[in-house]
Each structure stands twice: as C-alpha cells, then as structure tokens.
PDB file of C-alpha atoms and ligand atoms in Angstrom:
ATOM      1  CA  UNK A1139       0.046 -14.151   9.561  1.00 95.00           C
ATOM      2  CA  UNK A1140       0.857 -16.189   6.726  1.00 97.00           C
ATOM      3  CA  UNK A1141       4.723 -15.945   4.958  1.00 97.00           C
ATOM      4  CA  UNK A1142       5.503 -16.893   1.937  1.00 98.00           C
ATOM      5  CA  UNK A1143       9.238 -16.912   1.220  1.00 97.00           C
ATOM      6  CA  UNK A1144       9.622 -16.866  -2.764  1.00 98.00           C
ATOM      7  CA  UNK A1145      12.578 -18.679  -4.770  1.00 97.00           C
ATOM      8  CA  UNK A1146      13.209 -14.622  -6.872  1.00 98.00           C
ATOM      9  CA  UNK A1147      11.341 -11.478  -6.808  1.00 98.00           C
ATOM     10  CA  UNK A1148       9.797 -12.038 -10.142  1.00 98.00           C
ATOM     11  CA  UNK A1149       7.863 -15.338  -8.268  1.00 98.00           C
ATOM     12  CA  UNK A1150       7.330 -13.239  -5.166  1.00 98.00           C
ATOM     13  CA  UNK A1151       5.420 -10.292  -7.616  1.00 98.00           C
ATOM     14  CA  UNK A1152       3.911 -13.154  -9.873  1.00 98.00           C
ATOM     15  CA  UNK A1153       2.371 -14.745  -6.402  1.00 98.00           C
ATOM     16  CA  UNK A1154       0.754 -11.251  -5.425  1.00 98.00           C
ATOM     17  CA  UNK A1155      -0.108  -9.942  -8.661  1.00 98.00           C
ATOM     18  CA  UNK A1156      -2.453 -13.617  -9.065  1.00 98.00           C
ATOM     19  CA  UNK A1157      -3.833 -13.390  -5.456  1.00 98.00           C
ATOM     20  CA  UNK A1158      -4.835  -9.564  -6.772  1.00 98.00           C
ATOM     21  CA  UNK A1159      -6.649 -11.420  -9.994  1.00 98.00           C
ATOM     22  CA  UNK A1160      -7.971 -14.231  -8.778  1.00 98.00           C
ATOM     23  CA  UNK A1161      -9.755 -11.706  -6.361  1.00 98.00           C
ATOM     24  CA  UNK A1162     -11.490  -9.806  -9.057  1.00 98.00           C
ATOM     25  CA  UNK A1163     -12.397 -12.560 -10.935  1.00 98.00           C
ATOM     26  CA  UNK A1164     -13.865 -14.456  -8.212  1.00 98.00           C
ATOM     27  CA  UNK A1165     -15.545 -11.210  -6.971  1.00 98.00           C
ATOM     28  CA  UNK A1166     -16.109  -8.424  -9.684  1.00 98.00           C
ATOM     29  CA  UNK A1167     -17.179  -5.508  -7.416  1.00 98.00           C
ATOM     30  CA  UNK A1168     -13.704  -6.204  -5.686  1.00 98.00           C
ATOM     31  CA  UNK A1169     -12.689  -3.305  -3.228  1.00 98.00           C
ATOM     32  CA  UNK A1170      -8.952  -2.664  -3.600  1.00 98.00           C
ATOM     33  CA  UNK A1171      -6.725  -0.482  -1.332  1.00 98.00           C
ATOM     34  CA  UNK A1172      -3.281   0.543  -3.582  1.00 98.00           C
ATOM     35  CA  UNK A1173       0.012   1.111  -2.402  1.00 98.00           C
ATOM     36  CA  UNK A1174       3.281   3.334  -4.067  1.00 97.00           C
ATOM     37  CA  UNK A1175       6.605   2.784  -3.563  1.00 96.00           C
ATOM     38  CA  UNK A1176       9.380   1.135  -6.085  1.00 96.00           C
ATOM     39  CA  UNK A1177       8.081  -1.904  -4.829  1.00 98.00           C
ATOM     40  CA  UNK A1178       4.652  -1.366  -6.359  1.00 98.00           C
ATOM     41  CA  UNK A1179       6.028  -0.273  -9.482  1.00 98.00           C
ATOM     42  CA  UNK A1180       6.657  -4.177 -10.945  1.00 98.00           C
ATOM     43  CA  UNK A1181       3.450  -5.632  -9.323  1.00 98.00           C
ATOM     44  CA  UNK A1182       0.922  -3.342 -11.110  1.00 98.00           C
ATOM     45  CA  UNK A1183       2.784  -4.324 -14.711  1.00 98.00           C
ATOM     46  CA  UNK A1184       2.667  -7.681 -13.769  1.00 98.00           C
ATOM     47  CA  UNK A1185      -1.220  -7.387 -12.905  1.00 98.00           C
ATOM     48  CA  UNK A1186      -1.492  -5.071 -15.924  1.00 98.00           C
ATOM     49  CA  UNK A1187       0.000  -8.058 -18.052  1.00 98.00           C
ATOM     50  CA  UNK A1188      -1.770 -10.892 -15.957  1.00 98.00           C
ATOM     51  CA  UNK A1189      -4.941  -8.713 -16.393  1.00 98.00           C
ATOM     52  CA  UNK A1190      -4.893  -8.645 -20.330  1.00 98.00           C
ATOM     53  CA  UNK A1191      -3.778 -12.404 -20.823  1.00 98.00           C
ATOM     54  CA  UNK A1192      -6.929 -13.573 -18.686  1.00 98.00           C
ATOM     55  CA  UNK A1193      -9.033 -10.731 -20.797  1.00 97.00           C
ATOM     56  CA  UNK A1194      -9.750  -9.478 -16.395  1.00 98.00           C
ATOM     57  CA  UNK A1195     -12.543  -6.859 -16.633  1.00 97.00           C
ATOM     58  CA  UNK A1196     -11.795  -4.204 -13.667  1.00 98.00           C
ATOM     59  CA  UNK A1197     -15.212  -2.102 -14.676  1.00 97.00           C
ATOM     60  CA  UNK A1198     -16.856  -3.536 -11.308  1.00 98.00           C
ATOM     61  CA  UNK A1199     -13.830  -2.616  -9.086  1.00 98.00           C
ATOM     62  CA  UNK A1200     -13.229   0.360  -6.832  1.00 98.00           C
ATOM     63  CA  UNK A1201     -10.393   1.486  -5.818  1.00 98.00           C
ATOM     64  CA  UNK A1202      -9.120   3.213  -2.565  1.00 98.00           C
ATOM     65  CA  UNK A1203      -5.842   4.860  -2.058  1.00 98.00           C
ATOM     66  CA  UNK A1204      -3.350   4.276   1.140  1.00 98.00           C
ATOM     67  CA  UNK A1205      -2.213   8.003   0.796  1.00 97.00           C
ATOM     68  CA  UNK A1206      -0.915  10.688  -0.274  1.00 96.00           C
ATOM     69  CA  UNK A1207       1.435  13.599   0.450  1.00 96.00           C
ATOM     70  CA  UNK A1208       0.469  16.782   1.222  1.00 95.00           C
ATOM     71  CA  UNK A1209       1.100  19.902  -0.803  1.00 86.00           C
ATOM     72  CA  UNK A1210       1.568  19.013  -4.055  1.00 88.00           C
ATOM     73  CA  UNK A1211      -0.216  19.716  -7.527  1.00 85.00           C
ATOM     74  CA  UNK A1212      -1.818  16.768  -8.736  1.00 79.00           C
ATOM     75  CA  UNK A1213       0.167  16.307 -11.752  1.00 80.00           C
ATOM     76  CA  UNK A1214       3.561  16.591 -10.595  1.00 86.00           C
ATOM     77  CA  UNK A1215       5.540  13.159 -10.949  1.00 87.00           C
ATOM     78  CA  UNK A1216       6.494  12.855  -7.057  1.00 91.00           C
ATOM     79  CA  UNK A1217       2.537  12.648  -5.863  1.00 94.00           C
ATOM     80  CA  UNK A1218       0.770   9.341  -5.691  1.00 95.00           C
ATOM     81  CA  UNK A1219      -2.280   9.771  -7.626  1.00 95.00           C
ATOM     82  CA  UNK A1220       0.666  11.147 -10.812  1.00 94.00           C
ATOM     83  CA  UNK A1221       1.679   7.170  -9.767  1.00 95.00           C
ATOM     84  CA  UNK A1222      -1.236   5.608  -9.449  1.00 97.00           C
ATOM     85  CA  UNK A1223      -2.607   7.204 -12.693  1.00 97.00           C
ATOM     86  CA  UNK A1224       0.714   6.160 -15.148  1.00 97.00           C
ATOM     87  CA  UNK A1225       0.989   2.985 -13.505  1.00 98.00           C
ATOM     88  CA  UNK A1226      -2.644   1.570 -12.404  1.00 98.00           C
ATOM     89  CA  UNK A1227      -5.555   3.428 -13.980  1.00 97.00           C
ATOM     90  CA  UNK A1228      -4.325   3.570 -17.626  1.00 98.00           C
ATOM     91  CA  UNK A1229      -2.540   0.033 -18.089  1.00 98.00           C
ATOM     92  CA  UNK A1230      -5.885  -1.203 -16.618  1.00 98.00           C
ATOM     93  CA  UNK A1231      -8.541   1.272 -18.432  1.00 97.00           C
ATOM     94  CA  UNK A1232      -9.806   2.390 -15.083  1.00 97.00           C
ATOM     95  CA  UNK A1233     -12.253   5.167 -15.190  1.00 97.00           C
ATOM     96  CA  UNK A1234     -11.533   8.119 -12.309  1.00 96.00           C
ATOM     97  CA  UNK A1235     -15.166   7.842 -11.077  1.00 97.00           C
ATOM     98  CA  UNK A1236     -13.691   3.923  -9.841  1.00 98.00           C
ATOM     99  CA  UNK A1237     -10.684   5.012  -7.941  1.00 98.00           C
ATOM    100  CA  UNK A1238     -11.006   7.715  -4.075  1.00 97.00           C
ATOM    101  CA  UNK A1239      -7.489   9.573  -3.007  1.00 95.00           C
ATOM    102  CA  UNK A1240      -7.092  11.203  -0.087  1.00 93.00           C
ATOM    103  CA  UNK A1241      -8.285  14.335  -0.716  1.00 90.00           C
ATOM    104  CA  UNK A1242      -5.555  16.501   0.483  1.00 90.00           C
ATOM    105  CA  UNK A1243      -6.317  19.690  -1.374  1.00 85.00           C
ATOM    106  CA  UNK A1244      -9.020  21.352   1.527  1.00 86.00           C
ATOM    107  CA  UNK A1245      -7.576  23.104   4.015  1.00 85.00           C
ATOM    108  CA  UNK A1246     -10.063  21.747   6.352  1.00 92.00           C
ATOM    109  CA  UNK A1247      -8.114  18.187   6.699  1.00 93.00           C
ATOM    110  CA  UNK A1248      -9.581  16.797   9.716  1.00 93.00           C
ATOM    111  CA  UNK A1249     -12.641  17.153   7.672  1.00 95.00           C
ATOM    112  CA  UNK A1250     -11.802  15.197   4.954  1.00 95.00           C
ATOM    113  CA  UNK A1251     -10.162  12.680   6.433  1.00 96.00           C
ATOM    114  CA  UNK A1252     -13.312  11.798   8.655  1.00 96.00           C
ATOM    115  CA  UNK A1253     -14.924  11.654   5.056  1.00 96.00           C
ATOM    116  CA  UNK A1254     -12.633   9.647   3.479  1.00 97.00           C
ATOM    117  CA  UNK A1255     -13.129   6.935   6.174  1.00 97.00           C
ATOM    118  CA  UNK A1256     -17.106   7.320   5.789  1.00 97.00           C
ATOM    119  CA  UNK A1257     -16.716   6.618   2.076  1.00 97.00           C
ATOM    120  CA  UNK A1258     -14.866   3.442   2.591  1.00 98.00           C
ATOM    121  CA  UNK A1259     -17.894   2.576   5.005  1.00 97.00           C
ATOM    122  CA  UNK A1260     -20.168   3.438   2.284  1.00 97.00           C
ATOM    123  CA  UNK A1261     -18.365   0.981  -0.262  1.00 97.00           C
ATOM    124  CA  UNK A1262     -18.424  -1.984   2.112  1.00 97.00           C
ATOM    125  CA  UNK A1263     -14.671  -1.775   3.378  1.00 98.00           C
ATOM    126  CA  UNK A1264     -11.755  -2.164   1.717  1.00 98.00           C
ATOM    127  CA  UNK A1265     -11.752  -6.263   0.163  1.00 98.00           C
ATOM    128  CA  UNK A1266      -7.832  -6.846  -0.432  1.00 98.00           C
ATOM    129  CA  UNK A1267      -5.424  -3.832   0.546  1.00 98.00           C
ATOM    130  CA  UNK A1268      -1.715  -4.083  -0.808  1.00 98.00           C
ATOM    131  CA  UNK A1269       0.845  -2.910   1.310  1.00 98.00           C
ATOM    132  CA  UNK A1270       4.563  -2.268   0.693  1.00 98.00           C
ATOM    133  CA  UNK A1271       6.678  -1.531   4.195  1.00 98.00           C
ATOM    134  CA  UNK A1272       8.920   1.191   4.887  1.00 96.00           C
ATOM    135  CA  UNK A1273      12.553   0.143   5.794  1.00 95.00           C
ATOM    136  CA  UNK A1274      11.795   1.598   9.683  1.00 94.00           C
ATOM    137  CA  UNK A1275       8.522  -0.761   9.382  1.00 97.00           C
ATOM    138  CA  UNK A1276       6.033   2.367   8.259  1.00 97.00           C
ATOM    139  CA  UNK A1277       2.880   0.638   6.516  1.00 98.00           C
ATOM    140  CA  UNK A1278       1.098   3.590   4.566  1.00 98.00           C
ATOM    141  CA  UNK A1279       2.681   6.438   5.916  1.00 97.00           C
ATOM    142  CA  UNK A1280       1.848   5.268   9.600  1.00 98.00           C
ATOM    143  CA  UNK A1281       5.451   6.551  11.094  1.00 97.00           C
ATOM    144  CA  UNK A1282       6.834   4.880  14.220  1.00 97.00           C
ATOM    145  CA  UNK A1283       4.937   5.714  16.973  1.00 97.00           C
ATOM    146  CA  UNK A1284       1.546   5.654  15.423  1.00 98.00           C
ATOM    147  CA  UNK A1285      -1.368   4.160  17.249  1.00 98.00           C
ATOM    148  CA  UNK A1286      -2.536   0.676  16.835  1.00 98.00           C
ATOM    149  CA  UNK A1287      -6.374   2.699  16.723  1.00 98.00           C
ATOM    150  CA  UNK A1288      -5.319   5.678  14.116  1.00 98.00           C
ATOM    151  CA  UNK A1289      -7.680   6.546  11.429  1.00 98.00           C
ATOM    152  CA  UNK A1290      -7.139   8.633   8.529  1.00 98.00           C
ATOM    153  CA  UNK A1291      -4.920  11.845   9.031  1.00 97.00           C
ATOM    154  CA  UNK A1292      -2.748  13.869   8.974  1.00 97.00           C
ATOM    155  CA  UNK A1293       0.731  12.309   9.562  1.00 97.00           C
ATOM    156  CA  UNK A1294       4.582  14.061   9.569  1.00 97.00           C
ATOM    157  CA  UNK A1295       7.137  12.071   7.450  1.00 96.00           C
ATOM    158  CA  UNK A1296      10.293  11.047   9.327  1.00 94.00           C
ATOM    159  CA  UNK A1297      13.415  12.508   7.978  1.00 93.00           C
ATOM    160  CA  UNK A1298      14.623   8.870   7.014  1.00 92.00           C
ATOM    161  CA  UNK A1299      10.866   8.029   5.038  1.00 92.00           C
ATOM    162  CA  UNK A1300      11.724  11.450   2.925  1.00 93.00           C
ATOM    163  CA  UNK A1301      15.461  10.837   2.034  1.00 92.00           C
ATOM    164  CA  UNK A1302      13.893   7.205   0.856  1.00 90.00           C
ATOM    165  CA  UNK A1303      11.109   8.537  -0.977  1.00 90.00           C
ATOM    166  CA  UNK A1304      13.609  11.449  -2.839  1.00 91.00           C
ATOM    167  CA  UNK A1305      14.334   9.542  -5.601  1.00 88.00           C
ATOM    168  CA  UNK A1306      10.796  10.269  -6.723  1.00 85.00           C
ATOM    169  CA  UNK A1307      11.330  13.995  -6.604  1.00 87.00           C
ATOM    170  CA  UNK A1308      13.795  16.276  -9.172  1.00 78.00           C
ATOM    171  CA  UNK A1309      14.605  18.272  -6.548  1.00 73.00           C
ATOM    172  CA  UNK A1310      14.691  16.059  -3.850  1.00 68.00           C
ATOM    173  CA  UNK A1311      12.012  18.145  -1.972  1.00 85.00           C
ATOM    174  CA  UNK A1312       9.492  15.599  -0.411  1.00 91.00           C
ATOM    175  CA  UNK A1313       6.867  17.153   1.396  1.00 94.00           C
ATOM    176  CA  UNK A1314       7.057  16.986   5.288  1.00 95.00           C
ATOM    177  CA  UNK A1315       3.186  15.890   5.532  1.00 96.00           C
ATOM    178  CA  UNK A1316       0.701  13.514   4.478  1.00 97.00           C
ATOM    179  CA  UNK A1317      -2.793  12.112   4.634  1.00 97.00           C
ATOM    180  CA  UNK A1318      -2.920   8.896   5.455  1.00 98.00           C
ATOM    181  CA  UNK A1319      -4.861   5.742   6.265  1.00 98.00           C
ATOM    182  CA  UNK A1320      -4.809   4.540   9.833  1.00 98.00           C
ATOM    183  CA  UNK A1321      -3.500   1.113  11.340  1.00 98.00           C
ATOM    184  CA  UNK A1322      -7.052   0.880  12.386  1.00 98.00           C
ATOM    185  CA  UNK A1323      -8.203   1.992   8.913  1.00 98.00           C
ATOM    186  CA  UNK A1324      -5.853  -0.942   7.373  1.00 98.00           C
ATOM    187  CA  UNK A1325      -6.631  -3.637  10.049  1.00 98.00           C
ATOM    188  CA  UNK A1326     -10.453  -3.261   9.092  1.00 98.00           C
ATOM    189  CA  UNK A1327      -9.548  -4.469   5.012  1.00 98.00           C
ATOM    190  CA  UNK A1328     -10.773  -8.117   4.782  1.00 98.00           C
ATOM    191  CA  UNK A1329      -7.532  -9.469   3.635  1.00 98.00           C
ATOM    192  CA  UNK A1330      -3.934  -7.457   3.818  1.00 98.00           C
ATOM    193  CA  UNK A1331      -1.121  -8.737   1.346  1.00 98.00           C
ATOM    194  CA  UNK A1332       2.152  -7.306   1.925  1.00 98.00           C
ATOM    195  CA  UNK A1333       4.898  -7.024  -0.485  1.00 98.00           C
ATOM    196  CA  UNK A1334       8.396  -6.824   0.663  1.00 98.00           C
ATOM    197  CA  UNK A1335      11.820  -7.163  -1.837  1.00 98.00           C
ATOM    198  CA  UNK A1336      15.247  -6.299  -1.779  1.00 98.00           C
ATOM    199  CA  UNK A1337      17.956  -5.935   0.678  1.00 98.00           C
ATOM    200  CA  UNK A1338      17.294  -2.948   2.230  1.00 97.00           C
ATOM    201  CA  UNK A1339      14.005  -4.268   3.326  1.00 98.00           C
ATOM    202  CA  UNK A1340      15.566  -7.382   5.795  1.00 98.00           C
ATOM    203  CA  UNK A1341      15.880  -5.758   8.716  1.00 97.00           C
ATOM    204  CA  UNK A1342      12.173  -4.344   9.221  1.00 98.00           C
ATOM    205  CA  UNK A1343      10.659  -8.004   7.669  1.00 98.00           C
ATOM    206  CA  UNK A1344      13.046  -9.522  10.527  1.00 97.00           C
ATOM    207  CA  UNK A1345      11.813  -6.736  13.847  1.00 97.00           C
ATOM    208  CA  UNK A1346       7.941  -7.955  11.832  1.00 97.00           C
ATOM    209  CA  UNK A1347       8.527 -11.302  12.586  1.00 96.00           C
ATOM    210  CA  UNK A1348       9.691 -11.053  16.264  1.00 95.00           C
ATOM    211  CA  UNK A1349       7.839  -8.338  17.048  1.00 96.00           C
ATOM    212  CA  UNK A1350       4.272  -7.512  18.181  1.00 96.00           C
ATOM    213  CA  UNK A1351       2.012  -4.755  18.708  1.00 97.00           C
ATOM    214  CA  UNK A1352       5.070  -2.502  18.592  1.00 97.00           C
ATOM    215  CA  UNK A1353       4.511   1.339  17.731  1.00 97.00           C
ATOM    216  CA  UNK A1354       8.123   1.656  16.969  1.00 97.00           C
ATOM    217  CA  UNK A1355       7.590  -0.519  14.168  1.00 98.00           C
ATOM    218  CA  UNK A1356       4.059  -0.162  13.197  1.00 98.00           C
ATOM    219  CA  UNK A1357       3.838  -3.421  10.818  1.00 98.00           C
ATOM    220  CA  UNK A1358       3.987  -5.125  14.048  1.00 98.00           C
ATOM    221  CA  UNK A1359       0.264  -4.261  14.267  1.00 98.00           C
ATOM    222  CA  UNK A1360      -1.158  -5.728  11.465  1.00 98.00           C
ATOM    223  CA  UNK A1361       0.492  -9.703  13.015  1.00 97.00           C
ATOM    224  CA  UNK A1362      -2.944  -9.976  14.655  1.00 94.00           C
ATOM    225  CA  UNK A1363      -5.288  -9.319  11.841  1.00 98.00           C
ATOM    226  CA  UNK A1364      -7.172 -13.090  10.632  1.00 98.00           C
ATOM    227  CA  UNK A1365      -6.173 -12.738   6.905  1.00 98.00           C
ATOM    228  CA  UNK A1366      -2.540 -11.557   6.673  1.00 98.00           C
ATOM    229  CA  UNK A1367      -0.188 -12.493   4.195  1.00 98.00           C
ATOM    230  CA  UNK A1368       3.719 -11.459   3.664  1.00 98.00           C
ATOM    231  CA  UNK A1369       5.029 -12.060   0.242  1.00 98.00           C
ATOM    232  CA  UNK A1370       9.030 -11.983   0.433  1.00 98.00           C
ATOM    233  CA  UNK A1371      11.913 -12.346  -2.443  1.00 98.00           C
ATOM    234  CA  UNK A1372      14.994 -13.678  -1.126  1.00 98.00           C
ATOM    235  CA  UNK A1373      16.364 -10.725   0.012  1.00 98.00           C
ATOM    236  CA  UNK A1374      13.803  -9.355   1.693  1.00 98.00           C
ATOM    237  CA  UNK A1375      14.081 -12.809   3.218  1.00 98.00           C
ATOM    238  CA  UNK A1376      17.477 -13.064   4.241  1.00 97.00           C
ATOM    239  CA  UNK A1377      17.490 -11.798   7.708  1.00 97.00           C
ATOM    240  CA  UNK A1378      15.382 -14.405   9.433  1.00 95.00           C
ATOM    241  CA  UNK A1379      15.421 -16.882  11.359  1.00 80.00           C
ATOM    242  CA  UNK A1380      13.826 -20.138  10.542  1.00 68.00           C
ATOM    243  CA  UNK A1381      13.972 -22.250  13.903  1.00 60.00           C
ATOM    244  CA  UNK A1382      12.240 -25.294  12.730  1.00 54.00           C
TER     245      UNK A1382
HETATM  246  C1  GLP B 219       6.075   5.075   0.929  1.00 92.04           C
HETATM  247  C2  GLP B 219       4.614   4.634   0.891  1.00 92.04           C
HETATM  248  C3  GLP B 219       4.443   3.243   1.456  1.00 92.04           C
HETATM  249  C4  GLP B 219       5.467   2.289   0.872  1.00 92.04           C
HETATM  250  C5  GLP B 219       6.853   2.780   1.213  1.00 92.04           C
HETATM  251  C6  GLP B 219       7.948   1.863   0.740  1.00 92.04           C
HETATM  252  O1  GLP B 219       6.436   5.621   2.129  1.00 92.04           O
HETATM  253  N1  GLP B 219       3.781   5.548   1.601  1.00 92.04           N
HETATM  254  O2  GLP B 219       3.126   2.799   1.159  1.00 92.04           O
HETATM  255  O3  GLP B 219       5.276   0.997   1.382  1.00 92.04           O
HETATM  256  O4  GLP B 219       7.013   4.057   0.605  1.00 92.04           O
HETATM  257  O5  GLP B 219       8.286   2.172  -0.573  1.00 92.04           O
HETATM  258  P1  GLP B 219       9.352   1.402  -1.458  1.00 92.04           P
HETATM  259  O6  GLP B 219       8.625   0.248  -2.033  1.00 92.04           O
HETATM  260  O7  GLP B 219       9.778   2.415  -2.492  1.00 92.04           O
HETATM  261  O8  GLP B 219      10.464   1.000  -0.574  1.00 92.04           O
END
C-alpha cells in the first residue's frame, strides 16, 4: 500500500484525477471501475476539466460500475447510474454502450450478478478502480463483515451507511439493498486508488492503517493487493500516526 498524504484536498483530487489521465492516455482501451459518494463528486470535474485541457479522448475506454442500490427507477437523483450519468458520462461525452451497471432491475439477482462478473472477465478486468471509503471502512457497499472472497451480490446497507448516504435522497428513504462488487471482485482490478477527504473520514483511514484482513472494517482487505494507493487531504489525514 502506497499513502500519499496531500498538503489540501484540491492537491489530493488533482493527484487522483492525473493518475486517472495519465492512465488513459498511456493506455486508450483503459478499463475503469467508478465510484459515488460526495467524495467522487469533485474528482470527476476535475478529470472532466483535466480531460478537456489535454484534448483526453475516452472513446477507447470502458467503464464498470462499483454498484448500485436496489429498487430504484433509473432516473431518480438518489441512484448511481442518475450520478454517474450527470457527473461522468456527459462532462466526458461517454457513449452508454462504454459504461456496465449492475443490473439490478431482474428479479433473478443471483443471476445477474454472476453475469456481471463474467462481463468484467470478458473485458480483461477492471485496469484502475476508484474507490471512496465509507466512514465504518465499507469499500463499494462491502458492509462490515463481508468476506475477503465476496463477489458480486446482493448486500444489506447498515443503518449508519443509509443515514450517510440520505443526503442524496428528498425523502431521506435510501433503499435497504444493493448490488455490489465483491472484495474479491475489487482485489482482482490491476491497480486500486482510493480517495479519502474530510474529517469524518479519520477514524476509518486510521483502523486502515493498523489494521489487516479485518471484516469489521473491510478496507483492511485491500492492504495486501500489489498496486494500492491511498490518496488523503489533511483531514482525512489527521488521525494517524506517523512513527518515523
Ligand atoms: C457509498 C458508496 C461508496 C462510497 C461511500 C462513501 O456508500 N457505495 O462507494 O465510497 O458511499 O461516500 P462519501 O464519499 O459520500 O462519503
């Protein structure tokens, strides 16, 4: 695991939104794994801007989505591929034959989620996968107690993920379910570059960093994987300790 401890969260989203770029430019037929979250929201503008400075062509990219809840029309402002769309596929001109979302509208989930994994066989694996973390260390939606070996399924949201997710929903109504990528999904991506800012975030970034291979903070996991990189602002930064 690699840390990089910014000097302010606009260096800390600068620093991942050029590791996303240099990618595609040094490899047009990038795979990339997207994240949500608040996080999220000022990395894609700062890869949309990035992106149009360097004139970045995405046509040769494909895109694969972390997850998504269950339950919930596609176009209502809550659901991920409503955020991925506004925030990701328009700034960047992305067509929707270049981007896969869980596809949580069958009844026959199981199903589909054994499908979803075969199509990221089928496109080679997933090449750089952004993560955001949960404040009780959830990567994806891979709750607390998830196994280091999960694939794609179907996962139940913690109370404490939907009260921090609410703010995305009028009513405050955040679906109970979702499909999601496994830890084992994840820890198959070639490279894994974590974003993590704010306060609120210190505590989980501090159980990451003296923690391994812990299911109550599945994160913990991903410490093993060969090309793992943690992108911090101060804050996020704040609770650890540097014995040098
Ligand atoms: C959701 C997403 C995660 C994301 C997390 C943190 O639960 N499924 O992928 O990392 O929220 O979001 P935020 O950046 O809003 O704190």
């Amino acid at each position: 695991m690699r840390i990089i401890i910014s000097d302010s969260t606009r260096e800390a989203i600068s620093i991942v939104a050029t590791q996303v770029i240099d990618r595609i430019i040094s490899h047009p037929c990038s795979v990339i794994g997207l994240a949500t979250g608040k996080t999220m929201e000022p990395l894609y503008e700062e890869w949309a801007r990035q992106a149009q400075e360097q004139n970045v062509s995405h046509e040769k990219c494909f895109f694969f989505m972390l997850d998504e809840y269950i339950g919930l029309p596609e176009n209502q402002p809550g659901s991920f591929r409503h955020y991925i769309n506004k925030r990701v596929m328009q700034p960047l001109g992305l067509h929707s034959d270049q981007i896969a979302f869980p596809p949580v509208h069958s009844h026959l989930i199981d199903e589909v989620a054994r499908h979803y994994e075969q199509s990221l066989k089928e496109a080679g694996g997933v090449d750089l996968q952004l993560l955001g973390i949960g404040r009780n260390g959830h990567i994806g939606f891979n709750e607390p107690g998830s196994l280091k070996s999960s694939r794609t399924r179907l996962v139940e949201l913690t109370a404490e993920t939907r009260k921090a997710n609410s703010s995305d929903f009028t009513d405050a109504n955040v679906p109970a379910q979702a499909l999601s990528m496994g830890i084992g999904t994840i820890l198959e991506s070639k490279q894994i570059v974590m974003l993590a800012t704010g306060k609120a975030k210190a505590d989980a970034i501090k159980y990451l960093l003296n923690h391994h291979d812990d299911p109550s903070c599945p994160a913990t996991y991903l410490k093993g994987h060969p090309n793992f990189v943690v992108v911090l602002d101060p804050d996020a930064a704040s609770k650890i300790n540097l014995k040098i």
